[in-house]
Amino acid sequence: MKKTIMTFALAAACCVGVQAQEKLFQSANVQSPVVNQDGTVTFNLFAPKAVKVEVTGDFLPTQKVDVPGFGSYDAPGVAELKEGKNGVWSYTTDKLAPEMYSYTFNIDGMSGVKDPANIYVNRDIVSFTNIFIVSDQKGDKGDLYKVNEVPHGNLSKVWYNSPTLKMQRRMTVYTPAGYDKGGKYPVLYLLHGAGGDENAWSELGRAAQILDNLIATGKAKPMIVVMPNGNPNCQAAPGEWSFGMYSPGFRDSGTGPTAPAVASIPESFMDIVNYVDANYRTIKTRAGRAVCGLSMGGGHTFHVSLLYPNKFDYYGLFSAGLHLGNGGFNGSFAEQIKNDPNFAQQSAKLFGSKPKLYWMGMGKTDFLYQSTVDLRNYWDTKGYNYEYVETDGGHIWRNWRIYLTMFAQKIFK
């Protein structure tokens, strides 16, 4: 009996191995994507029985998509591939600017099909997309997002206890090259958006590559970067904790945890700071702490700045999802500011404490644009000092990587 089981297991392993090898040989028949010398990119897909093949990606002109209750956002564009010889479909872009891009294929009405010739993928909430990088020269955005031959920091998945949220929680921690040699370091707390988790910034945001390259060229100070999970009813990314392999979603969608959290992320934020200060060689003063975040994480950063005005010297709001009180996103943010009984006093205390930097970045077509306009208008009437940067595009990772790059060069100087 034991011999039969062993034979069956060996046969199964061989079948898996054969399938893997077969896939390897098949994918080698077609190269995709191909970054051409003139800066164009060619996509190739072997699909001899397909009738219609499209590529959708953030390198194409965007399409407007309406979001009920929010407005509209820019969705990736679509282009058709043409069928050539031997069942290979192809499409070549115009010249692309240096950047990290994402894409998938649509095949006969089935959307979100990954490129079988490209093993490089990222997960954004519930969507997997292939990625590729275009770079023209040293120091451009594509080069900044690449792994270069520079000293590398380390990424760790770290569990910590949150007494406020009453649970163990996981975060990603970047320690810079040379950390193991001693010394104390400032800390950047880097927060993700709705639907994301502690993996978002290290994967979609290329945070480790950006910091490695900025630090190596002297453009940023060596720093620890802490990327926590910003969902107060979750311990970790899907599949990484006891709730199991659920489907994540945006805000209340998906099949994830539904139990209400006992506190918010801003209310529990000092649990993270206290753990990091106790377990890493940090500069345990306001001057050694910065916090920033995108979308929901920008909203968390906003509330952290109001709740703990003397704990951090640097704040960064990237396409921030702003709201006050218990009304969520109901009503304009200008109305929320007017009706909130505490905001005027909190703002006065925050800016009275003289933070070294309060920085905001926003895309011109971002569906959250107006809320930042409302916040700036109010703070302008009070003469509060902040920095604001406006970029092209909307609510997209391309902008958030830019904002991280800019913000990281301004802090701890």
Short mmCIF file of C-alpha atoms in Angstrom, two decimals:
data_model
loop_
_atom_site.label_atom_id
_atom_site.label_comp_id
_atom_site.label_asym_id
_atom_site.label_seq_id
_atom_site.Cartn_x
_atom_site.Cartn_y
_atom_site.Cartn_z
CA MET A 1 0.00 0.00 0.00
CA LYS A 2 2.79 2.40 0.94
CA LYS A 3 4.53 1.65 -2.36
CA THR A 4 1.31 2.38 -4.29
CA ILE A 5 0.90 5.75 -2.53
CA MET A 6 4.52 6.65 -3.23
CA THR A 7 4.09 5.73 -6.91
CA PHE A 8 0.91 7.82 -7.17
CA ALA A 9 2.56 10.83 -5.51
CA LEU A 10 5.56 10.56 -7.84
CA ALA A 11 3.28 10.35 -10.88
CA ALA A 12 1.32 13.41 -9.73
CA ALA A 13 4.52 15.35 -9.18
CA CYS A 14 5.72 14.38 -12.64
CA CYS A 15 2.44 15.55 -14.19
CA VAL A 16 2.76 18.92 -12.47
CA GLY A 17 6.38 19.16 -13.59
CA VAL A 18 5.48 18.29 -17.17
CA GLN A 19 2.73 20.93 -17.18
CA ALA A 20 5.18 23.52 -15.86
CA GLN A 21 7.78 22.63 -18.46
CA GLU A 22 5.14 22.65 -21.20
CA LYS A 23 4.04 26.12 -20.12
CA LEU A 24 7.65 27.27 -20.18
CA PHE A 25 8.14 26.00 -23.74
CA GLN A 26 4.84 27.51 -24.91
CA SER A 27 5.51 30.94 -23.42
CA ALA A 28 8.93 31.01 -25.07
CA ASN A 29 7.27 31.00 -28.52
CA VAL A 30 6.09 34.61 -28.13
CA GLN A 31 7.81 37.53 -26.41
CA SER A 32 5.55 40.13 -24.85
CA PRO A 33 5.77 42.94 -24.15
CA VAL A 34 8.78 44.02 -26.20
CA VAL A 35 10.20 47.45 -25.35
CA ASN A 36 11.59 48.69 -28.66
CA GLN A 37 14.63 50.93 -29.08
CA ASP A 38 12.46 53.85 -30.25
CA GLY A 39 10.47 53.82 -27.00
CA THR A 40 7.42 52.06 -28.44
CA VAL A 41 6.18 48.81 -26.91
CA THR A 42 4.84 45.79 -28.80
CA PHE A 43 2.36 43.33 -27.28
CA ASN A 44 2.09 39.84 -28.73
CA LEU A 45 -0.44 37.14 -27.89
CA PHE A 46 -0.67 33.64 -29.33
CA ALA A 47 -4.43 33.04 -29.67
CA PRO A 48 -5.09 31.20 -32.99
CA LYS A 49 -8.79 30.61 -32.26
CA ALA A 50 -9.59 34.14 -31.05
CA VAL A 51 -11.93 36.41 -32.99
CA LYS A 52 -11.17 39.73 -31.26
CA VAL A 53 -8.24 40.66 -29.03
CA GLU A 54 -7.70 43.98 -27.21
CA VAL A 55 -5.14 45.33 -24.79
CA THR A 56 -6.25 47.63 -21.99
CA GLY A 57 -3.67 49.61 -20.04
CA ASP A 58 -2.72 52.87 -18.40
CA PHE A 59 -0.47 53.83 -21.34
CA LEU A 60 -3.55 54.39 -23.55
CA PRO A 61 -5.92 57.39 -23.58
CA THR A 62 -8.23 57.05 -20.59
CA GLN A 63 -11.99 56.51 -20.52
CA LYS A 64 -14.37 58.26 -18.11
CA VAL A 65 -16.22 55.89 -15.77
CA ASP A 66 -18.95 57.10 -13.40
CA VAL A 67 -18.84 56.12 -9.73
CA PRO A 68 -22.22 56.62 -8.01
CA GLY A 69 -21.85 59.06 -5.15
CA PHE A 70 -18.30 60.06 -6.11
CA GLY A 71 -18.36 61.39 -9.67
CA SER A 72 -16.15 59.90 -12.35
CA TYR A 73 -12.63 58.56 -12.70
CA ASP A 74 -10.19 57.83 -15.51
CA ALA A 75 -10.19 54.14 -16.51
CA PRO A 76 -7.43 52.62 -18.64
CA GLY A 77 -7.91 52.87 -22.42
CA VAL A 78 -8.34 50.05 -24.92
CA ALA A 79 -6.63 49.24 -28.27
CA GLU A 80 -7.20 46.38 -30.72
CA LEU A 81 -4.53 43.85 -31.62
CA LYS A 82 -4.25 42.68 -35.23
CA GLU A 83 -3.90 39.02 -36.13
CA GLY A 84 -0.74 38.12 -38.04
CA LYS A 85 0.86 34.87 -39.05
CA ASN A 86 0.58 31.66 -37.05
CA GLY A 87 -2.20 32.96 -34.81
CA VAL A 88 -0.11 35.70 -33.16
CA TRP A 89 -1.97 38.94 -32.43
CA SER A 90 0.09 42.16 -32.08
CA TYR A 91 -0.21 45.83 -31.18
CA THR A 92 2.54 48.48 -31.01
CA THR A 93 2.10 51.65 -28.97
CA ASP A 94 3.27 55.15 -29.72
CA LYS A 95 6.48 56.15 -27.94
CA LEU A 96 5.95 55.88 -24.18
CA ALA A 97 7.39 58.15 -21.52
CA PRO A 98 9.57 56.57 -18.82
CA GLU A 99 7.18 54.95 -16.31
CA MET A 100 5.89 51.69 -14.89
CA TYR A 101 2.79 50.60 -16.79
CA SER A 102 0.10 47.95 -16.30
CA TYR A 103 -2.11 46.08 -18.74
CA THR A 104 -4.28 43.03 -19.44
CA PHE A 105 -5.89 41.54 -22.54
CA ASN A 106 -9.55 41.26 -23.52
CA ILE A 107 -10.18 38.12 -25.59
CA ASP A 108 -13.56 37.59 -27.25
CA GLY A 109 -15.38 39.51 -24.53
CA MET A 110 -13.44 38.07 -21.60
CA SER A 111 -11.68 40.93 -19.85
CA GLY A 112 -8.71 40.97 -17.49
CA VAL A 113 -6.79 38.16 -19.20
CA LYS A 114 -3.14 38.17 -18.15
CA ASP A 115 -0.37 38.00 -20.72
CA PRO A 116 0.92 34.39 -20.66
CA ALA A 117 4.32 35.58 -21.91
CA ASN A 118 4.81 38.06 -19.03
CA ILE A 119 5.34 36.64 -15.53
CA TYR A 120 5.37 40.08 -13.86
CA VAL A 121 2.02 40.90 -12.23
CA ASN A 122 0.60 43.04 -9.43
CA ARG A 123 -2.62 42.71 -7.45
CA ASP A 124 -4.71 45.84 -6.93
CA ILE A 125 -7.58 44.86 -4.60
CA VAL A 126 -9.21 42.10 -6.73
CA SER A 127 -7.54 42.81 -10.07
CA PHE A 128 -4.33 41.26 -11.34
CA THR A 129 -2.49 43.12 -14.09
CA ASN A 130 0.77 42.56 -15.92
CA ILE A 131 3.42 45.26 -15.54
CA PHE A 132 6.41 46.53 -17.49
CA ILE A 133 8.84 49.42 -17.11
CA VAL A 134 10.08 51.88 -19.74
CA SER A 135 13.26 53.85 -19.04
CA ASP A 136 15.23 56.19 -21.32
CA GLN A 137 18.08 57.23 -19.09
CA LYS A 138 19.52 57.05 -15.60
CA GLY A 139 17.39 58.88 -13.07
CA ASP A 140 14.10 59.00 -14.98
CA LYS A 141 10.90 57.61 -13.47
CA GLY A 142 11.30 54.21 -15.07
CA ASP A 143 14.82 53.95 -13.73
CA LEU A 144 13.65 55.04 -10.27
CA TYR A 145 11.10 52.21 -10.16
CA LYS A 146 13.58 49.56 -11.34
CA VAL A 147 15.83 47.40 -9.19
CA ASN A 148 19.25 48.96 -9.80
CA GLU A 149 22.73 47.96 -8.72
CA VAL A 150 22.64 50.01 -5.51
CA PRO A 151 22.71 49.09 -1.80
CA HIS A 152 19.36 47.48 -0.99
CA GLY A 153 17.15 47.82 2.04
CA ASN A 154 15.17 44.89 3.44
CA LEU A 155 11.41 44.29 3.50
CA SER A 156 9.88 42.38 6.40
CA LYS A 157 6.33 41.26 7.18
CA VAL A 158 5.93 42.07 10.87
CA TRP A 159 3.16 41.18 13.32
CA TYR A 160 2.40 43.57 16.18
CA ASN A 161 -0.22 43.83 18.89
CA SER A 162 -2.82 46.63 18.73
CA PRO A 163 -4.38 47.06 22.18
CA THR A 164 -6.77 49.68 20.78
CA LEU A 165 -8.12 47.41 18.02
CA LYS A 166 -7.80 44.34 20.28
CA MET A 167 -6.03 42.18 17.71
CA GLN A 168 -2.70 41.09 16.31
CA ARG A 169 -2.01 42.91 13.04
CA ARG A 170 0.54 42.70 10.22
CA MET A 171 2.55 45.43 8.53
CA THR A 172 5.39 45.69 6.01
CA VAL A 173 8.57 47.33 7.26
CA TYR A 174 11.42 48.63 5.07
CA THR A 175 14.79 49.07 6.75
CA PRO A 176 17.40 50.90 4.65
CA ALA A 177 20.74 49.55 3.53
CA GLY A 178 23.19 49.75 6.44
CA TYR A 179 20.52 49.46 9.13
CA ASP A 180 22.22 46.36 10.55
CA LYS A 181 25.38 48.37 11.22
CA GLY A 182 23.81 50.47 13.98
CA GLY A 183 22.60 54.01 14.43
CA LYS A 184 19.14 55.51 14.81
CA TYR A 185 16.78 56.27 11.94
CA PRO A 186 13.74 58.46 11.28
CA VAL A 187 10.49 56.69 10.36
CA LEU A 188 8.05 57.31 7.51
CA TYR A 189 4.60 55.79 8.06
CA LEU A 190 3.20 55.10 4.58
CA LEU A 191 -0.54 54.38 4.30
CA HIS A 192 -2.51 52.70 1.49
CA GLY A 193 -5.97 53.37 0.02
CA ALA A 194 -9.38 51.71 0.30
CA GLY A 195 -9.32 48.04 -0.67
CA GLY A 196 -5.56 47.86 -0.24
CA ASP A 197 -3.50 46.27 2.50
CA GLU A 198 0.04 46.14 3.89
CA ASN A 199 1.34 44.81 0.55
CA ALA A 200 0.04 47.68 -1.61
CA TRP A 201 2.87 50.18 -1.31
CA SER A 202 5.68 47.64 -1.57
CA GLU A 203 4.18 46.05 -4.70
CA LEU A 204 2.05 48.58 -6.62
CA GLY A 205 3.85 51.58 -5.17
CA ARG A 206 7.44 50.30 -5.68
CA ALA A 207 8.27 51.88 -2.33
CA ALA A 208 11.41 49.80 -1.70
CA GLN A 209 12.84 50.51 -5.16
CA ILE A 210 12.06 54.23 -4.87
CA LEU A 211 13.68 54.50 -1.44
CA ASP A 212 16.70 52.37 -2.41
CA ASN A 213 17.37 54.55 -5.45
CA LEU A 214 16.72 57.90 -3.76
CA ILE A 215 18.89 57.03 -0.74
CA ALA A 216 21.71 55.66 -2.93
CA THR A 217 21.88 58.93 -4.88
CA GLY A 218 21.71 61.10 -1.77
CA LYS A 219 18.30 62.53 -2.66
CA ALA A 220 16.62 61.13 0.44
CA LYS A 221 17.80 60.46 3.96
CA PRO A 222 18.09 56.82 5.04
CA MET A 223 14.82 56.02 6.80
CA ILE A 224 12.66 53.20 8.06
CA VAL A 225 9.35 52.96 6.18
CA VAL A 226 6.37 51.35 7.93
CA MET A 227 3.44 50.24 5.74
CA PRO A 228 0.59 49.07 8.01
CA ASN A 229 -2.73 47.49 7.11
CA GLY A 230 -5.24 50.35 7.09
CA ASN A 231 -8.39 48.24 7.52
CA PRO A 232 -9.40 48.31 11.19
CA ASN A 233 -11.51 45.14 10.91
CA CYS A 234 -8.65 43.14 9.32
CA GLN A 235 -5.46 41.72 10.75
CA ALA A 236 -3.60 41.34 7.46
CA ALA A 237 -3.87 40.97 3.68
CA PRO A 238 -6.36 38.39 2.31
CA GLY A 239 -5.16 34.85 2.90
CA GLU A 240 -2.55 35.98 5.42
CA TRP A 241 -4.67 35.66 8.58
CA SER A 242 -7.30 33.39 10.10
CA PHE A 243 -10.28 34.84 8.24
CA GLY A 244 -9.09 32.85 5.23
CA MET A 245 -8.99 33.37 1.48
CA TYR A 246 -11.79 35.92 1.15
CA SER A 247 -12.30 38.31 -1.73
CA PRO A 248 -11.22 41.85 -0.79
CA GLY A 249 -13.32 44.82 -1.86
CA PHE A 250 -13.56 48.59 -1.96
CA ARG A 251 -14.90 49.85 1.37
CA ASP A 252 -17.92 47.60 2.15
CA SER A 253 -17.84 45.44 -0.99
CA GLY A 254 -16.23 42.03 -1.36
CA THR A 255 -16.62 39.02 0.92
CA GLY A 256 -14.19 40.12 3.58
CA PRO A 257 -14.70 40.75 7.31
CA THR A 258 -17.98 42.47 8.15
CA ALA A 259 -17.71 42.89 11.93
CA PRO A 260 -17.45 46.58 12.91
CA ALA A 261 -14.08 47.71 14.16
CA VAL A 262 -13.79 48.80 17.78
CA ALA A 263 -11.79 51.88 16.78
CA SER A 264 -10.50 53.64 13.68
CA ILE A 265 -7.00 53.44 12.25
CA PRO A 266 -6.19 57.04 13.30
CA GLU A 267 -7.43 56.33 16.82
CA SER A 268 -5.24 53.22 17.01
CA PHE A 269 -2.26 54.73 15.19
CA MET A 270 -0.03 55.21 18.20
CA ASP A 271 -0.13 51.42 18.75
CA ILE A 272 1.91 51.16 15.54
CA VAL A 273 4.27 53.99 16.51
CA ASN A 274 4.83 52.55 19.99
CA TYR A 275 5.64 49.11 18.58
CA VAL A 276 8.08 50.52 16.02
CA ASP A 277 9.82 52.70 18.61
CA ALA A 278 10.13 49.70 20.97
CA ASN A 279 11.46 47.26 18.38
CA TYR A 280 13.55 49.36 15.95
CA ARG A 281 16.35 51.86 16.39
CA THR A 282 14.27 54.96 15.77
CA ILE A 283 14.57 58.66 16.46
CA LYS A 284 11.85 58.80 19.10
CA THR A 285 10.91 62.43 18.68
CA ARG A 286 8.56 64.39 16.47
CA ALA A 287 11.45 65.42 14.23
CA GLY A 288 12.06 61.74 13.41
CA ARG A 289 8.49 60.92 12.33
CA ALA A 290 6.57 61.47 9.10
CA VAL A 291 3.21 60.09 7.98
CA CYS A 292 1.63 60.13 4.53
CA GLY A 293 -0.91 58.16 2.56
CA LEU A 294 -2.96 57.86 -0.60
CA SER A 295 -6.76 58.17 -0.88
CA MET A 296 -8.16 56.51 2.27
CA GLY A 297 -4.62 56.59 3.69
CA GLY A 298 -4.51 60.32 2.94
CA GLY A 299 -7.72 60.66 4.96
CA HIS A 300 -6.12 58.65 7.76
CA THR A 301 -3.07 60.93 7.63
CA PHE A 302 -5.36 63.97 7.81
CA HIS A 303 -7.03 62.64 10.98
CA VAL A 304 -3.71 61.57 12.51
CA SER A 305 -2.50 65.16 12.08
CA LEU A 306 -5.56 66.45 13.96
CA LEU A 307 -5.45 63.83 16.71
CA TYR A 308 -1.69 63.89 17.37
CA PRO A 309 -0.41 67.33 16.33
CA ASN A 310 2.77 67.03 18.39
CA LYS A 311 3.82 63.51 17.38
CA PHE A 312 4.85 64.04 13.74
CA ASP A 313 6.74 66.82 11.97
CA TYR A 314 5.86 65.86 8.40
CA TYR A 315 2.46 65.09 6.85
CA GLY A 316 1.66 64.08 3.27
CA LEU A 317 -1.82 63.82 1.75
CA PHE A 318 -1.85 62.04 -1.64
CA SER A 319 -5.26 62.32 -3.40
CA ALA A 320 -6.73 62.29 0.06
CA GLY A 321 -10.21 60.96 0.83
CA LEU A 322 -11.30 63.65 3.29
CA HIS A 323 -14.29 63.59 5.63
CA LEU A 324 -15.21 64.88 9.07
CA GLY A 325 -17.56 63.62 11.78
CA ASN A 326 -19.69 60.52 11.41
CA GLY A 327 -21.27 61.52 8.11
CA GLY A 328 -18.71 59.75 5.97
CA PHE A 329 -18.57 61.32 2.53
CA ASN A 330 -22.09 62.83 2.70
CA GLY A 331 -22.22 66.47 1.62
CA SER A 332 -19.37 68.60 0.34
CA PHE A 333 -16.23 68.78 2.41
CA ALA A 334 -16.75 72.55 2.71
CA GLU A 335 -20.09 71.84 4.42
CA GLN A 336 -18.47 69.28 6.70
CA ILE A 337 -15.82 71.83 7.71
CA LYS A 338 -18.53 74.39 8.45
CA ASN A 339 -20.62 71.98 10.52
CA ASP A 340 -17.88 70.19 12.45
CA PRO A 341 -17.65 71.57 16.01
CA ASN A 342 -14.01 70.59 16.53
CA PHE A 343 -12.22 71.17 13.24
CA ALA A 344 -11.40 74.88 13.68
CA GLN A 345 -9.81 74.27 17.08
CA GLN A 346 -7.97 71.14 15.90
CA SER A 347 -6.56 72.97 12.86
CA ALA A 348 -5.42 75.87 15.01
CA LYS A 349 -3.68 73.51 17.41
CA LEU A 350 -2.06 71.58 14.55
CA PHE A 351 -0.56 74.59 12.80
CA GLY A 352 0.14 76.31 16.10
CA SER A 353 2.49 73.42 16.84
CA LYS A 354 4.48 74.43 13.74
CA PRO A 355 4.98 71.16 11.83
CA LYS A 356 7.93 71.32 9.48
CA LEU A 357 5.89 70.22 6.45
CA TYR A 358 2.25 69.74 5.55
CA TRP A 359 2.25 68.58 1.94
CA MET A 360 -0.64 67.79 -0.43
CA GLY A 361 -0.62 66.28 -3.93
CA MET A 362 -3.63 65.94 -6.23
CA GLY A 363 -4.31 64.97 -9.85
CA LYS A 364 -6.21 67.48 -11.97
CA THR A 365 -8.89 64.96 -12.93
CA ASP A 366 -9.07 63.11 -9.60
CA PHE A 367 -12.66 62.49 -8.48
CA LEU A 368 -11.61 63.61 -4.97
CA TYR A 369 -10.20 66.90 -6.27
CA GLN A 370 -12.86 69.22 -4.81
CA SER A 371 -12.43 68.07 -1.22
CA THR A 372 -8.79 69.15 -1.24
CA VAL A 373 -9.85 72.47 -2.80
CA ASP A 374 -12.28 72.93 0.11
CA LEU A 375 -9.61 72.13 2.68
CA ARG A 376 -7.09 74.48 1.08
CA ASN A 377 -9.65 77.28 0.85
CA TYR A 378 -10.39 77.02 4.56
CA TRP A 379 -6.76 76.84 5.60
CA ASP A 380 -5.92 79.75 3.29
CA THR A 381 -8.43 81.95 5.14
CA LYS A 382 -6.55 81.15 8.35
CA GLY A 383 -3.10 81.73 6.85
CA TYR A 384 -1.91 78.20 7.65
CA ASN A 385 1.29 77.12 5.92
CA TYR A 386 1.22 74.06 3.64
CA GLU A 387 2.64 72.97 0.28
CA TYR A 388 0.48 71.85 -2.64
CA VAL A 389 1.40 70.09 -5.88
CA GLU A 390 -1.00 69.41 -8.76
CA THR A 391 -0.27 66.83 -11.44
CA ASP A 392 -1.96 65.55 -14.58
CA GLY A 393 -4.20 62.50 -14.37
CA GLY A 394 -6.56 61.20 -11.76
CA HIS A 395 -6.80 58.70 -8.93
CA ILE A 396 -3.98 56.44 -10.10
CA TRP A 397 -0.84 54.76 -8.81
CA ARG A 398 1.22 56.65 -11.35
CA ASN A 399 0.52 59.85 -9.39
CA TRP A 400 1.02 58.26 -5.98
CA ARG A 401 4.46 56.97 -6.90
CA ILE A 402 5.33 60.52 -8.00
CA TYR A 403 4.05 61.96 -4.73
CA LEU A 404 6.03 59.45 -2.64
CA THR A 405 9.15 60.32 -4.65
CA MET A 406 8.64 64.05 -4.04
CA PHE A 407 7.65 63.73 -0.38
CA ALA A 408 10.53 61.39 0.52
CA GLN A 409 13.02 63.99 -0.71
CA LYS A 410 11.54 66.70 1.52
CA ILE A 411 11.46 64.98 4.89
CA PHE A 412 14.06 64.62 7.65
CA LYS A 413 16.28 67.28 6.08
#
